[in-house]
PDB file of C-alpha atoms in Angstrom:
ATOM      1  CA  UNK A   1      89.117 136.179  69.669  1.00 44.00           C
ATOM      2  CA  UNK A   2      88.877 132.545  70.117  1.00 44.00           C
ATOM      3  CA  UNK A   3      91.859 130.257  70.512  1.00 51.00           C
ATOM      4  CA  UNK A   4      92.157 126.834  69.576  1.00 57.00           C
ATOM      5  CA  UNK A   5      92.533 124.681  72.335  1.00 83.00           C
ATOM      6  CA  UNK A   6      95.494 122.113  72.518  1.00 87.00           C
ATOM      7  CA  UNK A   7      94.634 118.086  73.590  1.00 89.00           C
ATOM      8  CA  UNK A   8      95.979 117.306  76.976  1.00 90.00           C
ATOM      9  CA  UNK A   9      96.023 113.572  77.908  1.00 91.00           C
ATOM     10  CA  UNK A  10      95.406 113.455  81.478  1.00 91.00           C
ATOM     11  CA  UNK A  11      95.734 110.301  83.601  1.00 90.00           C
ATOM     12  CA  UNK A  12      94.677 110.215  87.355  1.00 89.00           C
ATOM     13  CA  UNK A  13      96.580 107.876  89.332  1.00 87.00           C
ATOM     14  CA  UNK A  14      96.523 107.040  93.026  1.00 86.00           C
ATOM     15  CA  UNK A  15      98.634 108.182  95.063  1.00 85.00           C
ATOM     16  CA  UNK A  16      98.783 104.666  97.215  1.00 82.00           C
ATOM     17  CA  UNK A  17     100.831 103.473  94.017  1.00 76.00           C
ATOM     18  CA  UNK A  18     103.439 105.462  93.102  1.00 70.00           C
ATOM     19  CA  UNK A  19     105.288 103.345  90.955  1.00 83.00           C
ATOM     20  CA  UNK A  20     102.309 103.638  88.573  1.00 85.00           C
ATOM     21  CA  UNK A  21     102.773 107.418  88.743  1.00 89.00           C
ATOM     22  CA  UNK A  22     106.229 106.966  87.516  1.00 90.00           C
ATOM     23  CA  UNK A  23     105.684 104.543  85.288  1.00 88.00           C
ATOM     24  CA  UNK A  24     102.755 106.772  83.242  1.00 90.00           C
ATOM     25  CA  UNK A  25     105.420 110.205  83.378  1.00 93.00           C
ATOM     26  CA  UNK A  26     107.944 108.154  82.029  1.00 93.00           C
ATOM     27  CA  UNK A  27     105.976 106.111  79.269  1.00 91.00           C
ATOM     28  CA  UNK A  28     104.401 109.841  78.249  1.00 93.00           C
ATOM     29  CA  UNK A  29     108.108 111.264  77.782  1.00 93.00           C
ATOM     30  CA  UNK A  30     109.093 108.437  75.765  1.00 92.00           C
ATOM     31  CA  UNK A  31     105.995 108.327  73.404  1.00 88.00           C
ATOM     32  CA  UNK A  32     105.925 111.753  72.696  1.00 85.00           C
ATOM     33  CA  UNK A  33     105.712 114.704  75.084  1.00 74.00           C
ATOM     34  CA  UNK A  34     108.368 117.346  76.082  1.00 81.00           C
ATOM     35  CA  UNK A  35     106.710 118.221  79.340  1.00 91.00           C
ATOM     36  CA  UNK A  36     104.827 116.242  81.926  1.00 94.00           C
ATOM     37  CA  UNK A  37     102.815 118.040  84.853  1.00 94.00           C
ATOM     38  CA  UNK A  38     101.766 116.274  87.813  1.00 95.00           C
ATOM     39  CA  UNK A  39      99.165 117.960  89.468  1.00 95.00           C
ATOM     40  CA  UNK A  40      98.453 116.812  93.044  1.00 94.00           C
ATOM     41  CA  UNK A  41      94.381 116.545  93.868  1.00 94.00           C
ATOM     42  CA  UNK A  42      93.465 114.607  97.178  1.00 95.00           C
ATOM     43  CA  UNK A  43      94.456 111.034  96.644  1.00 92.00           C
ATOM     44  CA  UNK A  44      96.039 111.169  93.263  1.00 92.00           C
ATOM     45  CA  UNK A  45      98.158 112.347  91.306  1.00 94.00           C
ATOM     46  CA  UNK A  46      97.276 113.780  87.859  1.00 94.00           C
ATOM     47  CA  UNK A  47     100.029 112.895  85.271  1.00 94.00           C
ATOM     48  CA  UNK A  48      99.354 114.913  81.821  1.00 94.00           C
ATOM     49  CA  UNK A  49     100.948 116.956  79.212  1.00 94.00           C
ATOM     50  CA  UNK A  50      99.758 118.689  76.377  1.00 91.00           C
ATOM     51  CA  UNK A  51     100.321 117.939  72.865  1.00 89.00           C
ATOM     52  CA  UNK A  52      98.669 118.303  69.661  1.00 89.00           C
ATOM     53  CA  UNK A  53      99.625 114.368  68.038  1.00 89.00           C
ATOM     54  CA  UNK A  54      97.959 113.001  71.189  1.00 89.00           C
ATOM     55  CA  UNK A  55      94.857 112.695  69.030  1.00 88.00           C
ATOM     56  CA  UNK A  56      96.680 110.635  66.524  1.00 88.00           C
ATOM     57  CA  UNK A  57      98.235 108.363  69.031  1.00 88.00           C
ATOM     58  CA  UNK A  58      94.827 107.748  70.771  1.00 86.00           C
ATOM     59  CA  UNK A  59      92.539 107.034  67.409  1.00 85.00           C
ATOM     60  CA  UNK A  60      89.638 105.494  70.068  1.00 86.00           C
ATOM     61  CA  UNK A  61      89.019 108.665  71.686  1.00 83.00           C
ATOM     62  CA  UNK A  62      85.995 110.724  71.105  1.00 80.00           C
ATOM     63  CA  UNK A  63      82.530 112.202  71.935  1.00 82.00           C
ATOM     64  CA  UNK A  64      80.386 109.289  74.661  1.00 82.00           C
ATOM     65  CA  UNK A  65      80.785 106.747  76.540  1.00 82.00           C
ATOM     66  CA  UNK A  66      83.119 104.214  75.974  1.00 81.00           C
ATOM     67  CA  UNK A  67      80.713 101.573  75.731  1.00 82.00           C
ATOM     68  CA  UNK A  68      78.540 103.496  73.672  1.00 82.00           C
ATOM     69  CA  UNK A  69      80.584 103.340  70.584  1.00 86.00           C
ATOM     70  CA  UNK A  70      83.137 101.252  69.266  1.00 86.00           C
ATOM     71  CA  UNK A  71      86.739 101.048  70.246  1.00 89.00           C
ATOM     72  CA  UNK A  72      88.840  99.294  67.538  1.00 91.00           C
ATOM     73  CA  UNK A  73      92.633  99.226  67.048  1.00 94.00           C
ATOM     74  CA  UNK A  74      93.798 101.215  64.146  1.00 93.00           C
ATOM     75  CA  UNK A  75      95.878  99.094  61.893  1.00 95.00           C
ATOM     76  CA  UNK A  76      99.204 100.820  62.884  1.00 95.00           C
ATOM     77  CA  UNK A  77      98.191  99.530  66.791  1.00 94.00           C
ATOM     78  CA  UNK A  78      97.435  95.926  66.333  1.00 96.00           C
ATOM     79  CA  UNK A  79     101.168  94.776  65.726  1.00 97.00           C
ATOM     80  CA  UNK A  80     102.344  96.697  68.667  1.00 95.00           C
ATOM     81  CA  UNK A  81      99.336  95.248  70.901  1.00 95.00           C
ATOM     82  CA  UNK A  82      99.817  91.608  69.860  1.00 96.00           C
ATOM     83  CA  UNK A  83     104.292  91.971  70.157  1.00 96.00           C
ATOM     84  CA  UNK A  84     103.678  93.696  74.038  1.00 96.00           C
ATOM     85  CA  UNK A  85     100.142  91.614  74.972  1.00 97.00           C
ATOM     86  CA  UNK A  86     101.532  91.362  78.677  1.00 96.00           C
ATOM     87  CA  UNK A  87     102.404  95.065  78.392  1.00 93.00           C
ATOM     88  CA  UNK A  88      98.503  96.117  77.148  1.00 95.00           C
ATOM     89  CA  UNK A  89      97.009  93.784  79.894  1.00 96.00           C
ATOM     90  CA  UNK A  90      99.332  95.278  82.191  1.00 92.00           C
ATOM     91  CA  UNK A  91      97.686  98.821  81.753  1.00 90.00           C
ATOM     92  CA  UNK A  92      94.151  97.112  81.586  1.00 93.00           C
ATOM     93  CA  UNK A  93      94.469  95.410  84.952  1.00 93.00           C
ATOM     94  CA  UNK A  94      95.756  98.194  86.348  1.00 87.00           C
ATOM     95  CA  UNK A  95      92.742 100.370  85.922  1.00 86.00           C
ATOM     96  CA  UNK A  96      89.938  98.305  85.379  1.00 91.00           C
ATOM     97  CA  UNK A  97      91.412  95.491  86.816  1.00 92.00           C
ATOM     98  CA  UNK A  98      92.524  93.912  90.355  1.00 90.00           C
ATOM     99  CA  UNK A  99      93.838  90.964  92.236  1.00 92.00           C
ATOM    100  CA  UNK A 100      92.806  89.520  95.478  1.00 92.00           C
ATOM    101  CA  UNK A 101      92.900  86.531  97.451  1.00 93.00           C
ATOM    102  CA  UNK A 102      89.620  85.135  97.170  1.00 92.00           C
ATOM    103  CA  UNK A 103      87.988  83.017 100.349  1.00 93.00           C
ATOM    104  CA  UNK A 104      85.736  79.428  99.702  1.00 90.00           C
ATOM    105  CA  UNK A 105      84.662  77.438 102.044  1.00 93.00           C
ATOM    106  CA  UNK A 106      84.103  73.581 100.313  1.00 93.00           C
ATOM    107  CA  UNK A 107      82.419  71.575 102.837  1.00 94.00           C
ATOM    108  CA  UNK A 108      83.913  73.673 105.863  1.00 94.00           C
ATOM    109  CA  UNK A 109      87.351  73.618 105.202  1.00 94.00           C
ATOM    110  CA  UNK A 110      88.322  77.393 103.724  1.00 95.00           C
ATOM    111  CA  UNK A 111      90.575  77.837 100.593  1.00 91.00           C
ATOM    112  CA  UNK A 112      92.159  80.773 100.063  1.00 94.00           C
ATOM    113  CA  UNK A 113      93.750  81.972  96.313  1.00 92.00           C
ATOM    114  CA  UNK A 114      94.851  84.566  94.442  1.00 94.00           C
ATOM    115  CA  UNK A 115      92.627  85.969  91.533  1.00 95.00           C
ATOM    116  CA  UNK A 116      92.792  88.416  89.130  1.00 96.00           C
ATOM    117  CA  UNK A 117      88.938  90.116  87.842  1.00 96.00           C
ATOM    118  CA  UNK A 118      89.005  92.836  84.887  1.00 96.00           C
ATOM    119  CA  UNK A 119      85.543  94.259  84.940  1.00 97.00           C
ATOM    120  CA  UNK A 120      84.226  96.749  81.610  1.00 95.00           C
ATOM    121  CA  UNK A 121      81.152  97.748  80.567  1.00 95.00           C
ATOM    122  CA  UNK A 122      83.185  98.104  76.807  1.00 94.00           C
ATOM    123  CA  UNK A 123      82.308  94.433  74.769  1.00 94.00           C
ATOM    124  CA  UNK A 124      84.974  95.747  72.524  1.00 95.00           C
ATOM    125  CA  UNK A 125      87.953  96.366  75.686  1.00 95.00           C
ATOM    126  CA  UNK A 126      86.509  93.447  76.780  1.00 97.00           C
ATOM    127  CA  UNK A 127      87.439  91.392  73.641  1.00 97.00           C
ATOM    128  CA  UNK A 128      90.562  93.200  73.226  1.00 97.00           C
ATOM    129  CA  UNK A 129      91.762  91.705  76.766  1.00 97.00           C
ATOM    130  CA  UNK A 130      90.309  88.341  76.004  1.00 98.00           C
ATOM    131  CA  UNK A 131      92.393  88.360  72.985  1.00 97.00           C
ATOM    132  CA  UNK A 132      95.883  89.758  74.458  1.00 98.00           C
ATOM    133  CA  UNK A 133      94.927  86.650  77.134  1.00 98.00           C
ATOM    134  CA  UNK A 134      94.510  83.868  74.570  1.00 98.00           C
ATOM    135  CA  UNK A 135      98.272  84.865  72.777  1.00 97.00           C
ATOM    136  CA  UNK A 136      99.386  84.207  76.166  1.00 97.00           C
ATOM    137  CA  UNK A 137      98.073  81.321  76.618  1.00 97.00           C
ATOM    138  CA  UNK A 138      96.185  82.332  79.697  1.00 98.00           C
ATOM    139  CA  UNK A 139      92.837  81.019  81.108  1.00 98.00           C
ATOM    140  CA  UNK A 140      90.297  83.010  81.705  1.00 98.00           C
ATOM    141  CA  UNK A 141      86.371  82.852  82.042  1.00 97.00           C
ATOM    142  CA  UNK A 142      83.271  84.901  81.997  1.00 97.00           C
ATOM    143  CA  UNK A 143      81.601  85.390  85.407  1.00 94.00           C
ATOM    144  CA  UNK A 144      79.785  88.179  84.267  1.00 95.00           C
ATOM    145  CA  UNK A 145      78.570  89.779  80.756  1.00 93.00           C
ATOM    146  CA  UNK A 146      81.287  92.643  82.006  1.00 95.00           C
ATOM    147  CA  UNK A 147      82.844  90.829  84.354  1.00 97.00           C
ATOM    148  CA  UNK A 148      86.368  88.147  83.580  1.00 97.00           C
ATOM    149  CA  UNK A 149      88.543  86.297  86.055  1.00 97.00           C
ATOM    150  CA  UNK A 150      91.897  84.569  85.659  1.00 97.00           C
ATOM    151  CA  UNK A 151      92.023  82.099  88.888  1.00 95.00           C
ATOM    152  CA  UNK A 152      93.661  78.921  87.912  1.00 95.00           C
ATOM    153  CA  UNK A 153      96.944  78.400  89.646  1.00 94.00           C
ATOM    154  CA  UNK A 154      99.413  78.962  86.371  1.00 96.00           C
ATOM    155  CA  UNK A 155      97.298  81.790  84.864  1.00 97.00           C
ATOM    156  CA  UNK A 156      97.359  83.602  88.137  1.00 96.00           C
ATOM    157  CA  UNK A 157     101.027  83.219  88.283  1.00 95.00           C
ATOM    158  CA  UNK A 158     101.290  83.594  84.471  1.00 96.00           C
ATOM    159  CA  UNK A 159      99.711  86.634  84.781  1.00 96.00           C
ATOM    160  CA  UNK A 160     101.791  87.893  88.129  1.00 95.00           C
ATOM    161  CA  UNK A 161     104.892  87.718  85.168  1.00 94.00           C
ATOM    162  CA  UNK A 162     103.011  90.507  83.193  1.00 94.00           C
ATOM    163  CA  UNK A 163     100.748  93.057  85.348  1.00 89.00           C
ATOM    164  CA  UNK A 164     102.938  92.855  88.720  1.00 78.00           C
ATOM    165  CA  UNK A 165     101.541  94.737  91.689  1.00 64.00           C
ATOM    166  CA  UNK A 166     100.515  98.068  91.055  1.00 58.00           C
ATOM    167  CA  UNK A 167     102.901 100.022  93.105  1.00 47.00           C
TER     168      UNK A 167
END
């Protein structure tokens, strides 16, 4: 006898930010799930629970790569992207994302600045944080085909207001 299997959404987070780990349980209990496990691996934590409607919550999901096919909001998710953009660039930054102080040297004097790079092979992710930038009114630029950076002064600290440390 076979038995249908039910859809777990599992998310792996580090255990060097535990905030994040709190953050995920919580935001799963709220959206939808009765139980959350966290299963302990070497360096992270995995946060997941098992649910049937996951499926329906996460429309994107499939078969491949996610830069082999597209990933397009469902028409229920754009109004709820474009009301919480600092919310949705939050969870971008935060895992294919990161912020650092980045060293120049102009003419031997060295700068040093803060600056935030989200890096995805995805063109469609890709365009999805370019957009949640713009209705923020945040500056960004291409350094890279999959590559973006946020390093002016107020769009660094613009962006500080939305994706805060990851801890």
């Amino acid at each position: 006898m076979t038995r249908a299997r039910v859809p777990v959404l599992r998310i792996s987070c580090s255990n060097s930010w535990p905030g994040l780990i709190e953050a995920c349980d919580d935001a799963m209990r709220a959206v939808l799930a009765e139980k959350v496990q966290r299963v302990r691996h070497p360096g992270c934590v995995s946060v997941q629970s098992y649910g049937k409607h996951w499926p329906c919550l996460f429309p994107q999901h499939g078969p491949g790569k996610k830069h082999q096919r597209p990933i397009v909001l469902a028409d229920w998710q754009r109004p709820i992207v474009e009301a919480h953009a600092g919310d949705f660039l939050r969870g971008l930054f935060h895992s294919d994302g990161c912020r650092f102080a980045n060293r120049v040297v102009v003419r031997g004097k060295e700068y040093v600045y803060p600056r935030y790079m989200f890096h995805n092979e995805s063109g469609d992710i890709m365009g999805l944080c370019q957009q949640a930038l713009d209705r923020l009114g945040i500056a960004w630029r291409m350094n890279r085909r999959n590559s973006l950076s946020v390093a002016r002064r107020e769009a660094v600290a613009a962006l500080d207001r939305h994706v805060g440390p990851k801890s």
